[in-house]
Amino acid sequence: MVALQSASYYVVSMMPPKTATSGSSAPVPGFDAPLEVLADCHVRMLAQCSTLQRLAAHGAAPWADEAAQTAAHNVIRYFDGSGRYHHQDEEQDLFPALIESMAGSDPVCIRQLVDSLTREHREMELRWQTLKAWLAGIEAGDAVAPPQDEIDLFVDQYQRHIAREEQELLPMAARLLESSVLSRIGEAMRQRRGMRPR
């Protein structure tokens, strides 16, 4: 039987990664920099995907381990909360702002990009439901075999999706969107999370 790891093995830090120069944690971006918030969320999503993979690596190990239960709870909380908000931030605010920024021209490439990313969001959300059920079993202490194929597909799709957003979507938004538009997007993101307006 595989021995379960300590809580630190499973539980992903919610702090941003260390900077190469300072060795200290980078400051968490605020909603006054919405594109940076979205990029930071990508880092956190990938960290949660790593936790999924580590939990799955133990197969049908006894899930009564408190560290695994906590990790499962945290992954569920992340994708049901921040992960869902991230998709809404893009679909309800960023994507329409990008299309609007091209008003008067034919933004075919932007429309194709946002339509494709939106479809990927729906696919990942459907796949998430299977993983959430598995994680809920771990959280409850049940010995549930991991849906390894679904985990692999979910993680692979998130990695590809995030790479595409980092390489195409966010640089395009930085080039095309004016600071006033970014401010509106940041304010919408803040309100979506139940924070008071500035």
PDB file of C-alpha atoms in Angstrom:
ATOM      1  CA  MET A   1       0.000   0.000   0.000  1.00  0.00           C
ATOM      2  CA  VAL A   2       1.256   3.488  -0.837  1.00  0.00           C
ATOM      3  CA  ALA A   3       1.713   5.656   2.230  1.00  0.00           C
ATOM      4  CA  LEU A   4      -0.193   8.886   2.062  1.00  0.00           C
ATOM      5  CA  GLN A   5       1.798  12.077   2.143  1.00  0.00           C
ATOM      6  CA  SER A   6       1.660  14.949   4.585  1.00  0.00           C
ATOM      7  CA  ALA A   7      -0.755  17.824   4.150  1.00  0.00           C
ATOM      8  CA  SER A   8       1.955  19.922   2.522  1.00  0.00           C
ATOM      9  CA  TYR A   9       2.229  17.353  -0.272  1.00  0.00           C
ATOM     10  CA  TYR A  10      -1.407  17.761  -1.257  1.00  0.00           C
ATOM     11  CA  VAL A  11      -2.442  21.201  -0.176  1.00  0.00           C
ATOM     12  CA  VAL A  12      -1.362  23.703  -2.766  1.00  0.00           C
ATOM     13  CA  SER A  13      -0.216  27.048  -1.469  1.00  0.00           C
ATOM     14  CA  MET A  14      -2.513  29.831  -2.498  1.00  0.00           C
ATOM     15  CA  MET A  15       0.404  32.262  -2.611  1.00  0.00           C
ATOM     16  CA  PRO A  16       1.835  33.341  -5.957  1.00  0.00           C
ATOM     17  CA  PRO A  17       5.111  31.779  -7.089  1.00  0.00           C
ATOM     18  CA  LYS A  18       8.441  33.170  -5.932  1.00  0.00           C
ATOM     19  CA  THR A  19      10.080  35.729  -8.148  1.00  0.00           C
ATOM     20  CA  ALA A  20      13.393  34.769  -9.679  1.00  0.00           C
ATOM     21  CA  THR A  21      15.163  37.896  -8.494  1.00  0.00           C
ATOM     22  CA  SER A  22      13.912  38.533  -4.998  1.00  0.00           C
ATOM     23  CA  GLY A  23      13.236  35.055  -3.695  1.00  0.00           C
ATOM     24  CA  SER A  24      10.113  36.429  -2.013  1.00  0.00           C
ATOM     25  CA  SER A  25       6.519  36.057  -3.016  1.00  0.00           C
ATOM     26  CA  ALA A  26       5.356  38.442  -5.691  1.00  0.00           C
ATOM     27  CA  PRO A  27       2.529  40.730  -4.650  1.00  0.00           C
ATOM     28  CA  VAL A  28      -0.913  39.481  -5.538  1.00  0.00           C
ATOM     29  CA  PRO A  29      -2.272  41.677  -8.344  1.00  0.00           C
ATOM     30  CA  GLY A  30      -5.308  43.795  -7.569  1.00  0.00           C
ATOM     31  CA  PHE A  31      -8.417  44.310  -9.648  1.00  0.00           C
ATOM     32  CA  ASP A  32      -6.982  47.580 -10.909  1.00  0.00           C
ATOM     33  CA  ALA A  33      -4.830  45.267 -13.078  1.00  0.00           C
ATOM     34  CA  PRO A  34      -7.429  42.761 -14.348  1.00  0.00           C
ATOM     35  CA  LEU A  35      -5.210  41.112 -16.963  1.00  0.00           C
ATOM     36  CA  GLU A  36      -2.631  40.367 -14.279  1.00  0.00           C
ATOM     37  CA  VAL A  37      -5.369  38.943 -12.047  1.00  0.00           C
ATOM     38  CA  LEU A  38      -6.412  36.617 -14.883  1.00  0.00           C
ATOM     39  CA  ALA A  39      -2.793  35.550 -15.458  1.00  0.00           C
ATOM     40  CA  ASP A  40      -2.324  34.938 -11.728  1.00  0.00           C
ATOM     41  CA  CYS A  41      -5.460  32.815 -11.746  1.00  0.00           C
ATOM     42  CA  HIS A  42      -3.869  30.672 -14.474  1.00  0.00           C
ATOM     43  CA  VAL A  43      -0.958  29.903 -12.140  1.00  0.00           C
ATOM     44  CA  ARG A  44      -3.384  28.895  -9.418  1.00  0.00           C
ATOM     45  CA  MET A  45      -5.440  26.723 -11.795  1.00  0.00           C
ATOM     46  CA  LEU A  46      -2.337  24.826 -12.844  1.00  0.00           C
ATOM     47  CA  ALA A  47      -1.412  24.344  -9.184  1.00  0.00           C
ATOM     48  CA  GLN A  48      -4.856  22.865  -8.517  1.00  0.00           C
ATOM     49  CA  CYS A  49      -4.407  20.565 -11.516  1.00  0.00           C
ATOM     50  CA  SER A  50      -1.133  19.366  -9.965  1.00  0.00           C
ATOM     51  CA  THR A  51      -2.988  18.588  -6.745  1.00  0.00           C
ATOM     52  CA  LEU A  52      -5.521  16.543  -8.731  1.00  0.00           C
ATOM     53  CA  GLN A  53      -2.684  14.536 -10.257  1.00  0.00           C
ATOM     54  CA  ARG A  54      -1.034  13.934  -6.874  1.00  0.00           C
ATOM     55  CA  LEU A  55      -4.303  12.752  -5.356  1.00  0.00           C
ATOM     56  CA  ALA A  56      -4.899  10.412  -8.303  1.00  0.00           C
ATOM     57  CA  ALA A  57      -1.406   8.958  -7.982  1.00  0.00           C
ATOM     58  CA  HIS A  58      -2.554   7.113  -4.870  1.00  0.00           C
ATOM     59  CA  GLY A  59      -5.254   5.178  -6.694  1.00  0.00           C
ATOM     60  CA  ALA A  60      -7.602   3.491  -4.243  1.00  0.00           C
ATOM     61  CA  ALA A  61      -5.495   4.293  -1.175  1.00  0.00           C
ATOM     62  CA  PRO A  62      -7.433   4.787   2.051  1.00  0.00           C
ATOM     63  CA  TRP A  63      -8.847   8.284   1.724  1.00  0.00           C
ATOM     64  CA  ALA A  64      -9.496   8.671   5.427  1.00  0.00           C
ATOM     65  CA  ASP A  65      -6.254  10.666   5.496  1.00  0.00           C
ATOM     66  CA  GLU A  66      -7.060  14.197   6.615  1.00  0.00           C
ATOM     67  CA  ALA A  67      -4.494  15.787   4.284  1.00  0.00           C
ATOM     68  CA  ALA A  68      -6.060  14.186   1.206  1.00  0.00           C
ATOM     69  CA  GLN A  69      -9.534  15.177   2.377  1.00  0.00           C
ATOM     70  CA  THR A  70      -8.392  18.771   2.881  1.00  0.00           C
ATOM     71  CA  ALA A  71      -6.713  18.848  -0.509  1.00  0.00           C
ATOM     72  CA  ALA A  72      -9.867  17.491  -2.187  1.00  0.00           C
ATOM     73  CA  HIS A  73     -11.967  20.100  -0.386  1.00  0.00           C
ATOM     74  CA  ASN A  74      -9.616  22.899  -1.507  1.00  0.00           C
ATOM     75  CA  VAL A  75      -9.648  21.803  -5.153  1.00  0.00           C
ATOM     76  CA  ILE A  76     -13.456  21.684  -5.127  1.00  0.00           C
ATOM     77  CA  ARG A  77     -13.630  25.093  -3.488  1.00  0.00           C
ATOM     78  CA  TYR A  78     -11.198  26.539  -6.017  1.00  0.00           C
ATOM     79  CA  PHE A  79     -12.848  25.306  -9.217  1.00  0.00           C
ATOM     80  CA  ASP A  80     -16.371  25.975  -7.908  1.00  0.00           C
ATOM     81  CA  GLY A  81     -15.363  29.485  -6.831  1.00  0.00           C
ATOM     82  CA  SER A  82     -12.369  31.223  -8.332  1.00  0.00           C
ATOM     83  CA  GLY A  83     -12.253  28.977 -11.390  1.00  0.00           C
ATOM     84  CA  ARG A  84     -15.910  29.700 -12.157  1.00  0.00           C
ATOM     85  CA  TYR A  85     -15.376  33.437 -11.601  1.00  0.00           C
ATOM     86  CA  HIS A  86     -12.411  33.331 -13.973  1.00  0.00           C
ATOM     87  CA  HIS A  87     -14.538  31.975 -16.820  1.00  0.00           C
ATOM     88  CA  GLN A  88     -17.235  34.566 -16.070  1.00  0.00           C
ATOM     89  CA  ASP A  89     -14.637  37.366 -16.003  1.00  0.00           C
ATOM     90  CA  GLU A  90     -13.549  36.411 -19.475  1.00  0.00           C
ATOM     91  CA  GLU A  91     -16.938  35.646 -21.025  1.00  0.00           C
ATOM     92  CA  GLN A  92     -18.940  38.483 -19.505  1.00  0.00           C
ATOM     93  CA  ASP A  93     -16.326  41.240 -19.496  1.00  0.00           C
ATOM     94  CA  LEU A  94     -13.059  40.596 -21.317  1.00  0.00           C
ATOM     95  CA  PHE A  95     -14.377  38.890 -24.458  1.00  0.00           C
ATOM     96  CA  PRO A  96     -17.111  41.492 -25.135  1.00  0.00           C
ATOM     97  CA  ALA A  97     -14.616  44.317 -24.500  1.00  0.00           C
ATOM     98  CA  LEU A  98     -12.203  42.842 -27.034  1.00  0.00           C
ATOM     99  CA  ILE A  99     -14.932  42.519 -29.647  1.00  0.00           C
ATOM    100  CA  GLU A 100     -16.130  46.063 -28.921  1.00  0.00           C
ATOM    101  CA  SER A 101     -12.571  47.375 -29.255  1.00  0.00           C
ATOM    102  CA  MET A 102     -12.724  46.357 -32.902  1.00  0.00           C
ATOM    103  CA  ALA A 103     -16.057  48.096 -33.591  1.00  0.00           C
ATOM    104  CA  GLY A 104     -16.165  49.426 -37.121  1.00  0.00           C
ATOM    105  CA  SER A 105     -13.965  46.638 -38.426  1.00  0.00           C
ATOM    106  CA  ASP A 106     -14.526  42.942 -38.848  1.00  0.00           C
ATOM    107  CA  PRO A 107     -13.034  41.262 -35.767  1.00  0.00           C
ATOM    108  CA  VAL A 108     -13.223  37.748 -37.254  1.00  0.00           C
ATOM    109  CA  CYS A 109     -10.026  36.532 -35.576  1.00  0.00           C
ATOM    110  CA  ILE A 110     -11.140  37.849 -32.176  1.00  0.00           C
ATOM    111  CA  ARG A 111     -14.604  36.320 -32.541  1.00  0.00           C
ATOM    112  CA  GLN A 112     -13.105  32.973 -33.519  1.00  0.00           C
ATOM    113  CA  LEU A 113     -10.736  33.093 -30.551  1.00  0.00           C
ATOM    114  CA  VAL A 114     -13.396  33.988 -27.967  1.00  0.00           C
ATOM    115  CA  ASP A 115     -15.885  31.476 -29.412  1.00  0.00           C
ATOM    116  CA  SER A 116     -13.267  28.747 -29.241  1.00  0.00           C
ATOM    117  CA  LEU A 117     -12.209  29.659 -25.686  1.00  0.00           C
ATOM    118  CA  THR A 118     -15.853  29.770 -24.584  1.00  0.00           C
ATOM    119  CA  ARG A 119     -16.450  26.278 -26.024  1.00  0.00           C
ATOM    120  CA  GLU A 120     -13.391  25.056 -24.125  1.00  0.00           C
ATOM    121  CA  HIS A 121     -14.800  26.564 -20.918  1.00  0.00           C
ATOM    122  CA  ARG A 122     -18.011  24.559 -21.357  1.00  0.00           C
ATOM    123  CA  GLU A 123     -16.056  21.356 -22.067  1.00  0.00           C
ATOM    124  CA  MET A 124     -13.865  21.822 -18.988  1.00  0.00           C
ATOM    125  CA  GLU A 125     -16.891  22.621 -16.838  1.00  0.00           C
ATOM    126  CA  LEU A 126     -18.569  19.365 -17.919  1.00  0.00           C
ATOM    127  CA  ARG A 127     -15.408  17.370 -17.249  1.00  0.00           C
ATOM    128  CA  TRP A 128     -15.109  19.095 -13.872  1.00  0.00           C
ATOM    129  CA  GLN A 129     -18.412  17.576 -12.717  1.00  0.00           C
ATOM    130  CA  THR A 130     -16.955  14.049 -12.946  1.00  0.00           C
ATOM    131  CA  LEU A 131     -13.841  15.105 -11.074  1.00  0.00           C
ATOM    132  CA  LYS A 132     -15.855  16.961  -8.457  1.00  0.00           C
ATOM    133  CA  ALA A 133     -17.827  13.787  -7.686  1.00  0.00           C
ATOM    134  CA  TRP A 134     -14.557  11.861  -7.259  1.00  0.00           C
ATOM    135  CA  LEU A 135     -13.094  14.586  -5.034  1.00  0.00           C
ATOM    136  CA  ALA A 136     -16.274  14.706  -2.940  1.00  0.00           C
ATOM    137  CA  GLY A 137     -15.759  10.990  -2.272  1.00  0.00           C
ATOM    138  CA  ILE A 138     -12.196  11.648  -1.116  1.00  0.00           C
ATOM    139  CA  GLU A 139     -13.409  14.547   1.011  1.00  0.00           C
ATOM    140  CA  ALA A 140     -15.918  12.183   2.650  1.00  0.00           C
ATOM    141  CA  GLY A 141     -13.173   9.630   3.330  1.00  0.00           C
ATOM    142  CA  ASP A 142     -14.408   7.079   0.786  1.00  0.00           C
ATOM    143  CA  ALA A 143     -11.936   4.860  -1.065  1.00  0.00           C
ATOM    144  CA  VAL A 144     -12.835   5.921  -4.589  1.00  0.00           C
ATOM    145  CA  ALA A 145     -10.689   4.919  -7.556  1.00  0.00           C
ATOM    146  CA  PRO A 146      -9.611   7.981  -9.531  1.00  0.00           C
ATOM    147  CA  PRO A 147     -11.089   8.536 -13.000  1.00  0.00           C
ATOM    148  CA  GLN A 148      -7.575   8.705 -14.417  1.00  0.00           C
ATOM    149  CA  ASP A 149      -8.558   9.275 -18.051  1.00  0.00           C
ATOM    150  CA  GLU A 150     -10.822  12.174 -17.059  1.00  0.00           C
ATOM    151  CA  ILE A 151      -8.118  13.660 -14.836  1.00  0.00           C
ATOM    152  CA  ASP A 152      -5.565  13.446 -17.640  1.00  0.00           C
ATOM    153  CA  LEU A 153      -7.965  15.014 -20.151  1.00  0.00           C
ATOM    154  CA  PHE A 154      -8.963  17.782 -17.730  1.00  0.00           C
ATOM    155  CA  VAL A 155      -5.379  18.685 -16.854  1.00  0.00           C
ATOM    156  CA  ASP A 156      -4.226  18.519 -20.478  1.00  0.00           C
ATOM    157  CA  GLN A 157      -7.118  20.677 -21.648  1.00  0.00           C
ATOM    158  CA  TYR A 158      -6.502  23.261 -18.929  1.00  0.00           C
ATOM    159  CA  GLN A 159      -2.785  23.380 -19.760  1.00  0.00           C
ATOM    160  CA  ARG A 160      -3.472  23.918 -23.469  1.00  0.00           C
ATOM    161  CA  HIS A 161      -6.271  26.403 -22.785  1.00  0.00           C
ATOM    162  CA  ILE A 162      -4.149  28.465 -20.402  1.00  0.00           C
ATOM    163  CA  ALA A 163      -1.198  28.459 -22.792  1.00  0.00           C
ATOM    164  CA  ARG A 164      -3.469  29.789 -25.519  1.00  0.00           C
ATOM    165  CA  GLU A 165      -4.855  32.515 -23.293  1.00  0.00           C
ATOM    166  CA  GLU A 166      -1.362  33.497 -22.145  1.00  0.00           C
ATOM    167  CA  GLN A 167       0.040  33.543 -25.693  1.00  0.00           C
ATOM    168  CA  GLU A 168      -2.920  35.003 -27.595  1.00  0.00           C
ATOM    169  CA  LEU A 169      -5.751  36.393 -25.476  1.00  0.00           C
ATOM    170  CA  LEU A 170      -3.978  38.388 -22.769  1.00  0.00           C
ATOM    171  CA  PRO A 171      -1.359  39.998 -25.056  1.00  0.00           C
ATOM    172  CA  MET A 172      -4.141  40.963 -27.477  1.00  0.00           C
ATOM    173  CA  ALA A 173      -6.178  42.470 -24.627  1.00  0.00           C
ATOM    174  CA  ALA A 174      -3.138  44.410 -23.397  1.00  0.00           C
ATOM    175  CA  ARG A 175      -2.652  45.863 -26.890  1.00  0.00           C
ATOM    176  CA  LEU A 176      -6.266  46.653 -27.706  1.00  0.00           C
ATOM    177  CA  LEU A 177      -7.992  47.690 -24.500  1.00  0.00           C
ATOM    178  CA  GLU A 178      -7.758  51.207 -23.135  1.00  0.00           C
ATOM    179  CA  SER A 179      -7.116  51.801 -19.454  1.00  0.00           C
ATOM    180  CA  SER A 180     -10.723  52.967 -18.893  1.00  0.00           C
ATOM    181  CA  VAL A 181     -12.005  49.667 -20.300  1.00  0.00           C
ATOM    182  CA  LEU A 182      -9.587  47.688 -18.149  1.00  0.00           C
ATOM    183  CA  SER A 183     -10.783  49.665 -15.118  1.00  0.00           C
ATOM    184  CA  ARG A 184     -14.395  48.700 -15.885  1.00  0.00           C
ATOM    185  CA  ILE A 185     -13.388  45.059 -16.281  1.00  0.00           C
ATOM    186  CA  GLY A 186     -11.509  45.142 -12.980  1.00  0.00           C
ATOM    187  CA  GLU A 187     -14.496  46.687 -11.211  1.00  0.00           C
ATOM    188  CA  ALA A 188     -16.832  44.029 -12.640  1.00  0.00           C
ATOM    189  CA  MET A 189     -14.430  41.329 -11.441  1.00  0.00           C
ATOM    190  CA  ARG A 190     -14.374  42.855  -7.954  1.00  0.00           C
ATOM    191  CA  GLN A 191     -18.178  43.008  -7.786  1.00  0.00           C
ATOM    192  CA  ARG A 192     -18.552  39.437  -9.093  1.00  0.00           C
ATOM    193  CA  ARG A 193     -16.614  38.306  -6.027  1.00  0.00           C
ATOM    194  CA  GLY A 194     -18.851  40.284  -3.686  1.00  0.00           C
ATOM    195  CA  MET A 195     -16.285  42.988  -2.966  1.00  0.00           C
ATOM    196  CA  ARG A 196     -17.306  46.561  -2.480  1.00  0.00           C
ATOM    197  CA  PRO A 197     -16.712  48.968  -5.378  1.00  0.00           C
ATOM    198  CA  ARG A 198     -13.808  51.337  -5.089  1.00  0.00           C
TER     199      ARG A 198
END
